[in-house]
XYZ file of C-alpha atoms in Angstrom:
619
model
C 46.009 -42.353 120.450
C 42.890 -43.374 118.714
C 44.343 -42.854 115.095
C 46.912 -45.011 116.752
C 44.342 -47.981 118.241
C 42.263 -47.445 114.598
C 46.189 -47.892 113.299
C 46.641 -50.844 114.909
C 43.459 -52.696 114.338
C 43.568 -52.161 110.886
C 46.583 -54.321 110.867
C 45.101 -56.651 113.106
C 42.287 -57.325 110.333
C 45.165 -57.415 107.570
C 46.732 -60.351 109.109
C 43.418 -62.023 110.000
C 42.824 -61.942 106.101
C 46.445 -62.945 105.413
C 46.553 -66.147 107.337
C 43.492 -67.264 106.372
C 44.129 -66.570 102.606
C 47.107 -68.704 103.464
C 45.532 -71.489 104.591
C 43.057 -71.587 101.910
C 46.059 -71.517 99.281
C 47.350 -74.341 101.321
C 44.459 -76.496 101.026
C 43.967 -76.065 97.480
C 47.732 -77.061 96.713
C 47.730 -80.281 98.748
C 44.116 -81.137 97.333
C 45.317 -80.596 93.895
C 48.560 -82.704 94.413
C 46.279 -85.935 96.214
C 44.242 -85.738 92.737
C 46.603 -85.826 90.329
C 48.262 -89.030 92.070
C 46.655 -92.267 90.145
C 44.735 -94.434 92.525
C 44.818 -97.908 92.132
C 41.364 -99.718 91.455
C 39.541 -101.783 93.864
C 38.319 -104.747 93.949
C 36.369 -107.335 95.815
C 37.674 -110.416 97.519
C 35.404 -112.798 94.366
C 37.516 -110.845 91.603
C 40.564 -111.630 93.387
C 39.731 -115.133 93.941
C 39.436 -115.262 90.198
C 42.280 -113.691 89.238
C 44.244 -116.176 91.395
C 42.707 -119.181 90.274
C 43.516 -117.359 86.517
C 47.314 -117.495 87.571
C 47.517 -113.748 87.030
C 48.559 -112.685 90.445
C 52.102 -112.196 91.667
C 52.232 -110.801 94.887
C 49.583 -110.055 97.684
C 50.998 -107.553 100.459
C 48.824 -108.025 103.583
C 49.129 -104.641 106.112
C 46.338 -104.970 108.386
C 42.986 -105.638 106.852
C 44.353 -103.769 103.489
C 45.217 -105.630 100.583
C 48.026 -104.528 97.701
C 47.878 -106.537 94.670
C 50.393 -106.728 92.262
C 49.742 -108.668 88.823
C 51.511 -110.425 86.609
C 50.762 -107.609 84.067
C 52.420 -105.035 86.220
C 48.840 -103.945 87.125
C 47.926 -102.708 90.623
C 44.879 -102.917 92.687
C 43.655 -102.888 96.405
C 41.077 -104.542 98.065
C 40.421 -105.690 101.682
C 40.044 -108.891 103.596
C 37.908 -110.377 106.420
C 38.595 -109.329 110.046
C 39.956 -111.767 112.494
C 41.058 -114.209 109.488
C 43.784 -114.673 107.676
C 44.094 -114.269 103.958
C 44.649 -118.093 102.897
C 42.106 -118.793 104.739
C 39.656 -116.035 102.565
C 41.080 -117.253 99.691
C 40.213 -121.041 100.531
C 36.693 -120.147 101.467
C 36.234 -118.368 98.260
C 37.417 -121.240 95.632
C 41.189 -120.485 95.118
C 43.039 -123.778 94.350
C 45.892 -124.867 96.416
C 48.028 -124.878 93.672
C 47.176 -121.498 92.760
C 47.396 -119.976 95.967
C 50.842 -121.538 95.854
C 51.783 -119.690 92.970
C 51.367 -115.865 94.514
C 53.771 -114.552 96.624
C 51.872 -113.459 100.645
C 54.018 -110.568 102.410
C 52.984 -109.849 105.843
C 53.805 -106.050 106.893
C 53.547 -105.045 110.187
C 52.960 -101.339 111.340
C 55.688 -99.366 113.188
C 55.094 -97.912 116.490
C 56.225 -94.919 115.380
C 54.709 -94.843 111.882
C 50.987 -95.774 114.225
C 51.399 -93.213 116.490
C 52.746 -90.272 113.742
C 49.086 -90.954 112.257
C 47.333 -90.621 115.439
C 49.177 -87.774 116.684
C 49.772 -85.781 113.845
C 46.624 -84.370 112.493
C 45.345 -83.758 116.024
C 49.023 -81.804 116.645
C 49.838 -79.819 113.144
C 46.191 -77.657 113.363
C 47.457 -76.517 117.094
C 50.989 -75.680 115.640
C 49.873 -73.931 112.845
C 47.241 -71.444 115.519
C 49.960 -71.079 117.900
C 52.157 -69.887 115.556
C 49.329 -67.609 113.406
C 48.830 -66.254 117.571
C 52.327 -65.338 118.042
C 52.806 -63.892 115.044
C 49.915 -61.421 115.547
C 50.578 -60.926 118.987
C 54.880 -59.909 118.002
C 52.799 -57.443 115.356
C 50.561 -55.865 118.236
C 53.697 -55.648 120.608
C 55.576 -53.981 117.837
C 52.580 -50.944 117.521
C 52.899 -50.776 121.057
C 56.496 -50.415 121.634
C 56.473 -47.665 118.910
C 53.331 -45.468 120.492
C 55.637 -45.546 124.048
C 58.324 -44.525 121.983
C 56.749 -41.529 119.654
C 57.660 -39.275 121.807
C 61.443 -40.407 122.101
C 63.952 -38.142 120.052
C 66.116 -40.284 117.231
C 69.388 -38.701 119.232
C 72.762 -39.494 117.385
C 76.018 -39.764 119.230
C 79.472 -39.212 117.824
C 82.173 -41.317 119.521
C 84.166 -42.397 116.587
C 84.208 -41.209 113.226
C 85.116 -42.902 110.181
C 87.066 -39.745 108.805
C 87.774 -37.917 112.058
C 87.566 -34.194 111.172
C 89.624 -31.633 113.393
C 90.067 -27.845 113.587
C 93.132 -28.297 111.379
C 90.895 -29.834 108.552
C 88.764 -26.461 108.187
C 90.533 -23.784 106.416
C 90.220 -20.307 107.395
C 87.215 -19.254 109.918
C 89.890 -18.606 112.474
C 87.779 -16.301 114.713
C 84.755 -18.670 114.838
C 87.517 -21.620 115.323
C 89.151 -19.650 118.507
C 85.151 -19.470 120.141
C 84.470 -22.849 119.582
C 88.097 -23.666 121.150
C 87.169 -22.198 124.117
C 83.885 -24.040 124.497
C 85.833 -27.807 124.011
C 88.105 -26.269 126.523
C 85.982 -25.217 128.706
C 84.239 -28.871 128.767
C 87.492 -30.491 129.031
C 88.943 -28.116 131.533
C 86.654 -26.355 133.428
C 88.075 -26.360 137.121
C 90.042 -23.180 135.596
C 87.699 -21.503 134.437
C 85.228 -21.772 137.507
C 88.123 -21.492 139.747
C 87.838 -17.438 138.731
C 83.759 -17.250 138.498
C 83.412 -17.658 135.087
C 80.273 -19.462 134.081
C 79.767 -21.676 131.088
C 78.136 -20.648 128.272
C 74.780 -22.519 127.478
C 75.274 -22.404 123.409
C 76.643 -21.224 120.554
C 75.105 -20.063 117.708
C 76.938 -20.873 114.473
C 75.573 -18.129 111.618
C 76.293 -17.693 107.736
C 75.060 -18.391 104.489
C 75.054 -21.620 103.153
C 77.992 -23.553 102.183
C 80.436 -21.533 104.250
C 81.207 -24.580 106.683
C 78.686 -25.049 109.915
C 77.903 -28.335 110.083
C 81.673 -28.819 109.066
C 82.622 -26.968 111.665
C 80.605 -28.511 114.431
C 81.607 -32.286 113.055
C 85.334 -30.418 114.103
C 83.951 -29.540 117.445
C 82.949 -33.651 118.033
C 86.508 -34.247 116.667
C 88.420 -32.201 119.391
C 85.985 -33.056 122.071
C 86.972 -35.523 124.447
C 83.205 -35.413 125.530
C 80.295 -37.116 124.357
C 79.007 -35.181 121.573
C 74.931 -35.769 120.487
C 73.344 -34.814 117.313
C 70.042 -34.011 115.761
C 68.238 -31.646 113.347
C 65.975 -28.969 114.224
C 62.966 -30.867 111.858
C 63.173 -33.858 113.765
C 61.348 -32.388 116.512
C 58.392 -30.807 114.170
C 55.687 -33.723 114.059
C 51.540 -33.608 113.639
C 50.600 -33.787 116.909
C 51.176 -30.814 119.559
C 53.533 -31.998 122.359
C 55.935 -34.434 120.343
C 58.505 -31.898 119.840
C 58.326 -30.627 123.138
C 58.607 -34.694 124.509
C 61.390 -34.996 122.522
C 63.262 -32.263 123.815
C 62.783 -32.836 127.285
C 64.223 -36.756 126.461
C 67.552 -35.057 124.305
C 68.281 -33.061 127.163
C 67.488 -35.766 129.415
C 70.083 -38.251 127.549
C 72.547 -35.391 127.317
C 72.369 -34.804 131.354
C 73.043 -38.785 131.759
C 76.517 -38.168 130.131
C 77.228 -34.591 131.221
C 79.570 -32.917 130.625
C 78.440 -33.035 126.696
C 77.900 -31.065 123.426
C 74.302 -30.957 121.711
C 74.490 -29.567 118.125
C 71.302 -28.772 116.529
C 71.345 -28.521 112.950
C 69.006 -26.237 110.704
C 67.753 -24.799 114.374
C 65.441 -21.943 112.632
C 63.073 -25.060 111.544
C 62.067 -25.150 115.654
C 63.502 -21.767 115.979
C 60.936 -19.040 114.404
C 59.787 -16.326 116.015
C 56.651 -16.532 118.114
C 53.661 -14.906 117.537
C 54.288 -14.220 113.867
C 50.161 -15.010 113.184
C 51.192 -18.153 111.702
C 49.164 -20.656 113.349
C 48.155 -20.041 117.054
C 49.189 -19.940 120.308
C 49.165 -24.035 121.024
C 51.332 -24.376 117.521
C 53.646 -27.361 117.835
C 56.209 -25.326 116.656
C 55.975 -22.695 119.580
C 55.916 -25.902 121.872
C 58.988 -26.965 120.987
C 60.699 -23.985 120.984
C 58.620 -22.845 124.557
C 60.631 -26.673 126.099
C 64.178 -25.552 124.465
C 63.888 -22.407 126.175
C 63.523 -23.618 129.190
C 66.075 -26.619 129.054
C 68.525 -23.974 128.446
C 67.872 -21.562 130.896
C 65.170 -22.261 133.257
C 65.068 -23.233 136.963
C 67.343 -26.197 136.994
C 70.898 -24.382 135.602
C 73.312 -26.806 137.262
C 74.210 -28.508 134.145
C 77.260 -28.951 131.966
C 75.531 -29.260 128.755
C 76.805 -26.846 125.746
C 74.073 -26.763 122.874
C 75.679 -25.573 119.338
C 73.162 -24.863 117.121
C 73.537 -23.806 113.131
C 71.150 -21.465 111.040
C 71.451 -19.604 107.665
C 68.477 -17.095 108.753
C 69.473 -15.787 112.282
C 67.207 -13.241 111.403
C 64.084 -15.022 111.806
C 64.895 -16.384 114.955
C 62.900 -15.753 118.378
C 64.446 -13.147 120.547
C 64.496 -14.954 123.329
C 66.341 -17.566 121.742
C 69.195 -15.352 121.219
C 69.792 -13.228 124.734
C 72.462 -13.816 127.339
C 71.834 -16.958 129.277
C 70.707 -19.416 126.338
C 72.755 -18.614 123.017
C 75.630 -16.713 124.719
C 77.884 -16.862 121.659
C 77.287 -15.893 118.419
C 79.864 -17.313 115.666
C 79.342 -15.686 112.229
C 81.072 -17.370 109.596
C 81.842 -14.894 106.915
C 82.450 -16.334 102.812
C 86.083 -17.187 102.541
C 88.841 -14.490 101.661
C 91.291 -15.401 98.499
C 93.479 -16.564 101.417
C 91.000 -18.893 102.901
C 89.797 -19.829 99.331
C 93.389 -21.376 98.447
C 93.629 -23.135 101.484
C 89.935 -24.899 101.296
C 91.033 -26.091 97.655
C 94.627 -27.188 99.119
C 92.928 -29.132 101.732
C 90.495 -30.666 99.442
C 92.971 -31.638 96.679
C 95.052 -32.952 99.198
C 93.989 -36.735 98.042
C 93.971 -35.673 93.513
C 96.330 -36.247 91.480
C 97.036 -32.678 90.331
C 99.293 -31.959 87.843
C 102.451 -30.481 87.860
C 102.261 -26.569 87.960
C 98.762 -26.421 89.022
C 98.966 -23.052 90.411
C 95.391 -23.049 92.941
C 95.991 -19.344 94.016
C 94.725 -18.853 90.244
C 91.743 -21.010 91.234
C 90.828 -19.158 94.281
C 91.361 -15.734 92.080
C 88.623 -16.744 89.543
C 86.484 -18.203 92.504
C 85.394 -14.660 94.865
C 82.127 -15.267 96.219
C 82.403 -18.972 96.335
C 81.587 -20.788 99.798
C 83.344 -23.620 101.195
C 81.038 -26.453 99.519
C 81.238 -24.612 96.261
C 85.365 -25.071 96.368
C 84.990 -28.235 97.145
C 82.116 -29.123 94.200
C 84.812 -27.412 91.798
C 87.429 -29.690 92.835
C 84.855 -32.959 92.659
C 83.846 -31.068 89.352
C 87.612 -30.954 87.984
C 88.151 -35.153 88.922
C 85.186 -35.639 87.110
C 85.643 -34.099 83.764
C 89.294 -35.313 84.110
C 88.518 -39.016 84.464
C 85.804 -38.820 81.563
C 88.367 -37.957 79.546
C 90.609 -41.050 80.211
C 93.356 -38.610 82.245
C 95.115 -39.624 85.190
C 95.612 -36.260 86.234
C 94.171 -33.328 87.012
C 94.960 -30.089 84.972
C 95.050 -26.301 85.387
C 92.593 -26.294 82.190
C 90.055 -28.833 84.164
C 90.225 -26.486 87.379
C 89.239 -23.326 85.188
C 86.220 -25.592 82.950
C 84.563 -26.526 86.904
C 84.603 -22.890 88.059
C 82.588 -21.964 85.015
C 80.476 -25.484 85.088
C 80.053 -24.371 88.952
C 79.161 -20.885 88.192
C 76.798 -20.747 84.682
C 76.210 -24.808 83.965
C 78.145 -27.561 81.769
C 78.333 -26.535 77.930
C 75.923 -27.207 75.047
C 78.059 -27.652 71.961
C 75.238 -29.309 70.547
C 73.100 -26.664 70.262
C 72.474 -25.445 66.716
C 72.524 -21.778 66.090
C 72.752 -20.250 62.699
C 75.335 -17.973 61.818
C 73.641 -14.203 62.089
C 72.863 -15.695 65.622
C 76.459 -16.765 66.097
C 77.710 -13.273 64.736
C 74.820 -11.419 67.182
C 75.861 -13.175 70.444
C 79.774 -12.197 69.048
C 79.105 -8.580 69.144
C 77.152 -9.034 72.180
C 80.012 -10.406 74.286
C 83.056 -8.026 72.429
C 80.905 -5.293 73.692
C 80.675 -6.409 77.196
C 84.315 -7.323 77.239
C 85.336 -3.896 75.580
C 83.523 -1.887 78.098
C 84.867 -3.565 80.612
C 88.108 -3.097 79.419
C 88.227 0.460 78.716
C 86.290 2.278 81.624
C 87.911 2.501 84.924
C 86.911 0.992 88.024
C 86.025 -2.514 86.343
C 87.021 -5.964 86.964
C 89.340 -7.606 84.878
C 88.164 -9.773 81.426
C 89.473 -13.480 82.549
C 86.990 -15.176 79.964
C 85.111 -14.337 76.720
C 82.694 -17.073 75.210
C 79.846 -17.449 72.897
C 79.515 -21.268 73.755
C 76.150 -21.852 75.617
C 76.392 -22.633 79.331
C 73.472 -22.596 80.952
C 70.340 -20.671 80.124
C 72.671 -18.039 78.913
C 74.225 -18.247 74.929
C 77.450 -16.938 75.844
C 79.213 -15.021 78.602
C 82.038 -12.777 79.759
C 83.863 -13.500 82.846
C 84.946 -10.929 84.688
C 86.707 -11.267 88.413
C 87.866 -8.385 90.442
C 91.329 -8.738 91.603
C 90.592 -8.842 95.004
C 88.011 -9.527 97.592
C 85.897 -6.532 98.340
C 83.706 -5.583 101.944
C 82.466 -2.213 99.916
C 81.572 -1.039 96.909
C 81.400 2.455 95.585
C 78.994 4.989 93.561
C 81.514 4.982 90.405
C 81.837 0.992 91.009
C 78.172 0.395 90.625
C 78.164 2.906 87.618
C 81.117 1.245 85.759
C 78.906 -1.933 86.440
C 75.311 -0.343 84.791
C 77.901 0.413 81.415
C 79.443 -3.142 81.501
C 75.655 -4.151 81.301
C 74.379 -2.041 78.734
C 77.767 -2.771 76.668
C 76.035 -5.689 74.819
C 72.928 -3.669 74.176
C 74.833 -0.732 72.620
C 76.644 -2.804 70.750
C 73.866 -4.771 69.306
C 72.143 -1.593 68.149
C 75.352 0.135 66.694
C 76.530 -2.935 64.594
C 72.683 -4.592 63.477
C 71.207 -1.580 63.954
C 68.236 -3.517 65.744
C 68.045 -5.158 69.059
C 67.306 -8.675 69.937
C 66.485 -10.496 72.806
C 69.668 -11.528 73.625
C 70.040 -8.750 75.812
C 66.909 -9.103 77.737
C 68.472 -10.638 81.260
C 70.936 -7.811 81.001
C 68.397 -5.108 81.155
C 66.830 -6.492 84.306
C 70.325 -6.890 86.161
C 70.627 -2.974 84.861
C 67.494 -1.673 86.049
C 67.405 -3.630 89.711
C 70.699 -2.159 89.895
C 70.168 1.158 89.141
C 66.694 1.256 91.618
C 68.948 -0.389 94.370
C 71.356 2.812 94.139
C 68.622 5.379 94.364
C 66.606 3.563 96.989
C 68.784 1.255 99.051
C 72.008 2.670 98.772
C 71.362 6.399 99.151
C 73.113 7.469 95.663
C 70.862 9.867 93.760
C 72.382 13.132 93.876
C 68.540 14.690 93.008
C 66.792 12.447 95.646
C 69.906 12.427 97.964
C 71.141 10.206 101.138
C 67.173 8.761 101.616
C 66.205 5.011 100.956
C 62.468 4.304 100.234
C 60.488 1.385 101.066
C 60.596 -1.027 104.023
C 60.296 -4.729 103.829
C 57.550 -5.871 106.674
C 59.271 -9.056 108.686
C 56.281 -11.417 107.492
C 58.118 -14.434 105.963
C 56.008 -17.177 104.485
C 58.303 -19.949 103.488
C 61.226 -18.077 103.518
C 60.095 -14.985 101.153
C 59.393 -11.887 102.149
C 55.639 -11.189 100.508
C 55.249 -7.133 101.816
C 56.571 -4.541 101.366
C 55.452 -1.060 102.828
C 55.309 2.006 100.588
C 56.497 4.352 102.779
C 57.000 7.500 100.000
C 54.851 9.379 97.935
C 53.299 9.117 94.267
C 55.385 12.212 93.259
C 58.353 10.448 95.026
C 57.932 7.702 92.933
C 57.587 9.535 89.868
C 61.100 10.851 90.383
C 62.563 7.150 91.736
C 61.555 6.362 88.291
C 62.938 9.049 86.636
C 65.915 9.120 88.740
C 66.467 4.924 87.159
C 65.253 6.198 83.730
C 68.463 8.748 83.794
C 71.121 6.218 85.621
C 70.214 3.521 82.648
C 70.637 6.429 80.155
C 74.301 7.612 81.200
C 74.901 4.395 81.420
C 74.067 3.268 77.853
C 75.597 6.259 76.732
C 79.050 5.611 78.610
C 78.697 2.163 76.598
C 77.748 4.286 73.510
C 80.666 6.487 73.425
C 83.376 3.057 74.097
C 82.445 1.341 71.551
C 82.301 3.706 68.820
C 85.723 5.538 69.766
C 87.483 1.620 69.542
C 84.838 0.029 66.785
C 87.734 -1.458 65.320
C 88.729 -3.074 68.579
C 84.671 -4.752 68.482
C 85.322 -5.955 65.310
C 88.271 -7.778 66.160
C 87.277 -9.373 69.232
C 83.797 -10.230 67.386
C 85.999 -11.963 64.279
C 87.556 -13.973 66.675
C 85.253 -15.032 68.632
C 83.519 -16.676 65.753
C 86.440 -17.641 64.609
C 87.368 -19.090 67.946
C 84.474 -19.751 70.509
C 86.801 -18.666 73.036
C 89.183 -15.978 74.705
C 90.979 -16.870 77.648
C 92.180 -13.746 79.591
C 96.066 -13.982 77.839
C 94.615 -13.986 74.340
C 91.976 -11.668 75.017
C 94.630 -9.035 76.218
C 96.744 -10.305 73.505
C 94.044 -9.216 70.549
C 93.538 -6.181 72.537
C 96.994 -4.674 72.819
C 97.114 -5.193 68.757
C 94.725 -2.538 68.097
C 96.701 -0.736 70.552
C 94.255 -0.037 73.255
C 95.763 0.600 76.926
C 93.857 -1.455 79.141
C 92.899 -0.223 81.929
C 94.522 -1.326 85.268
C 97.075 -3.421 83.087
């Protein structure tokens, strides 16, 4: 509060400075204007008398005691007369001639009421206008600093009543287990005299969990769409503020607003940002952070449990979350949203095509083929992806060709034609790629060749594309080994045909060698070391990275991890080895036309390859 007063009075002495900055400005402008206005010259009631008698003035305009002259000239002047007499008179007494008196023109004007009273009242009223309204003005500003310090500890709470695009379980493809939990919960809300009617008790919460992209927030926007209750939102940072107890204030007023319009639906979004777990050494025991969570805790499931509030709540690292967040009685469900099957992959691009222009034999089961691994929001970017390079190139439709260019745009980056490479680089990258593809294409267990480029995308100079043919829960020993050859294909290659390496190969070798220590220590698969994994990652995360990990093996141990890589990378390179010189002619075809070309789409790659006559496998 006294950052806020110091806050506040800061202002105060900003608009103190303001206004009178303004009036000074003021000032000067009207001074300036009254002194570039030509004043008329003065004279006494003798030069007048003279001028008269000299037949050179026209008209005398008598307003009070205040004399305008005009002359004959077109001259002006001003002068004043005697009080209590009138201006013949004056002009008699000082020598004017009768005839020459009769010559200029005498206009009485009399002064309007109103015009006399404006310049009596005015000055004395404009100075009290002008305070009252600097006054106001300061006191609206120190009424607006108030209002906000009652209100800091308010929470900015959203409700959903009507959307713009109303989303519904039928707009989210797939997910149909985590749809059929959050249909009970709506249910539930909407109908729950039969479910109490056999002692069932509502669930506090649901915990939507999955990696990013794969729908959440999507889902829970479906949830306020099938609701017929109101349905409040907020995310998990909005709590998180400088000073300890705003968080906690502002949970205590979102469940307060929620009660008001029970029976209702609370979806926090990004929960883990309040969510961590406590006591993690990362700032102490009065952390705002810990308050928060310490309030939502008890909102859920504390002493007062006779309310019909459901809280939804949406994470992508359930595994940092406190314990006590998750047990019975506060998150009851737990709704994990997997990545999308090819099944569910065709029907997220069906549903968000549904409003393109797509061509005529678009086939999107291809699409969702070439896609495995791809969330929901990655779908959707490839479809957004595919309009886009369609309408730069002046086409009203969208075509199979455009689908295929935003998977790889998606996946490695847009292309850099423009980059200049000189033709021993253009004939290294060549070999590179024909010696991934042919690998791939000749050992078993390995996905199928869809793509074979030497066009830049990316931070990589060219690429092969290779897509199993279906989706895939586990992976096995002569899998992973299949992969280390596909790896080292480019590498063998490289040395067989330049007889020198470059560094082309570089990101390759790394992919290789984290592979190969992730099979002997992770995954079990050294035959010499056998069904053992070494090393244990401590649970200390500092912004979201794991920064220890505990040695838990010896030096000799590691000695024969190492040589235990050293001989997986070896077979490996000699698996690739042994390829590429039994079907040499084969690399030397596929090299030729990929310079040739730039490009080998799966049917003329598999075209060039059944010329030399090599079976492929799987085909």
């Amino acid at each position: 509060m006294r950052k806020k007063r110091i806050y506040s009075m800061t202002n105060f002495s900003k608009n103190i400075l303001w206004a009178i900055a303004t009036l000074l400005l003021t000032a000067l402008l009207f001074a300036s204007l009254a002194d570039n206005q030509e004043k008329p010259q003065v004279i006494s009631l003798n030069e007048l008398a003279a001028k008269a008698n000299a037949n050179e003035v026209a008209k005398v305009v008598v307003q009070k005691n205040d004399l305008k002259i005009e002359l004959k000239n077109g001259g002006k002047l001003v002068s004043k007369k005697e009080f209590d007499s009138s201006l013949t008179e004056t002009l008699v007494n000082f020598g004017v001639e009768k005839t020459a008196l009769s010559q200029v023109a005498i206009e009485i004007k009399e002064e309007s009421g109103f015009k006399f009273w404006a310049s009596v009242i005015i000055p004395a009223i404009l100075p009290l206008i002008f305070i009252g309204f600097l006054f106001w003005f300061l006191m609206r500003q120190a009424s607006r600093g108030a209002s906000q310090a009652f209100s800091f500890g308010k929470v900015n709470l959203k409700l959903f009543t009507h959307f713009k695009d109303k989303i519904t379980f039928k707009d989210v493809a797939g997910l149909k287990e985590a749809k059929e939990e959050l249909k009970e919960v709506v249910d539930f809300l909407s109908h729950p005299k039969k479910f109490l009617e056999i002692g069932a008790r509502i669930p506090r919460g649901a915990l939507l969990m999955g990696p990013p992209g794969t729908g959440k927030t999507l889902l829970a926007r479906a949830v306020a769409g099938e609701a017929n209750v109101p349905f409040f939102h907020i995310s998990g940072s909005e709590f998180v503020e400088m000073f300890v107890g705003v968080g906690a204030s502002r949970v205590r007023d979102l469940f307060a607003t929620a009660k008001k319009a029970a029976p209702a639906i609370i979806f926090v979004d990004e929960i883990d940002a309040v969510g961590r777990e406590r006591g993690a050494g990362l700032g102490g025991g009065h952390d705002e952070r810990e308050q928060t969570l310490n309030q939502i805790l008890v909102e859920m499931d504390g002493f007062d449990r006779d309310t019909n509030i459901i809280v939804i709540a949406a994470t992508n690292r359930p595994d940092i979350l406190d314990p006590a967040l998750l047990r019975p009685g506060r998150f009851d469900r737990r709704v994990v949203l997997d990545m999308p099957d090819i099944n569910d992959r065709e029907e997220i691009l069906k549903i968000h095509a549904k409003n393109k222009p797509l061509a005529e034999g678009v086939d999107l089961r291809k699409v969702a083929t070439r896609t495995p691994g791809f969330a929901g929001a990655d779908l959707a970017n490839v479809i957004n992806e595919a309009a886009i390079f369609t309408a730069r190139q002046n086409k009203k439709i969208i075509e199979q060709s455009a689908l295929y260019e935003s998977i790889e745009k998606v996946l490695l980056g847009p292309e850099r034609k423009s980059r200049i490479i000189s033709q021993k680089e253009k004939e290294i990258t060549a070999y590179h790629e024909a010696g991934h593809a042919l690998v791939a294409s000749s050992l078993p267990n390995a996905d199928p060749v869809h793509k074979v480029s030497i066009i830049a995308r990316g931070r990589a100079g060219g690429y092969t594309l290779k897509l199993p043919t279906e989706d895939r829960n586990l992976r096995t020993r002569s899998q992973f080994l299949t992969d280390l050859a596909v790896y080292l294909g480019g590498y063998a290659a490289e040395k067989i045909v330049f007889k020198e390496l470059s560094t082309g190969a570089s990101n390759d070798l790394k992919e290789a060698s984290e592979l190969a220590r992730k099979l002997i220590t992770k995954y079990g698969m050294s035959e010499k070391l056998g069904p053992v994994t070494f090393g244990k990652s401590e649970e200390m995360i500092f912004l979201g990275r794991e920064i220890a990990t505990e040695k838990n093996y010896s030096e000799e141990t590691a000695a024969q991890i190492d040589k235990e890589v050293n001989r997986f990378i070896t077979n490996a390179y000699q698996t690739a080895h042994d390829v590429i010189m039994k079907h040499f002619k084969v690399l030397e075809g596929i090299a030729r036309a990929l310079i040739e070309r730039e490009t080998l789409e799966q049917e003329e790659f598999v075209d060039l390859v059944k010329k030399f006559k090599l079976k492929l496998v799987g085909a």
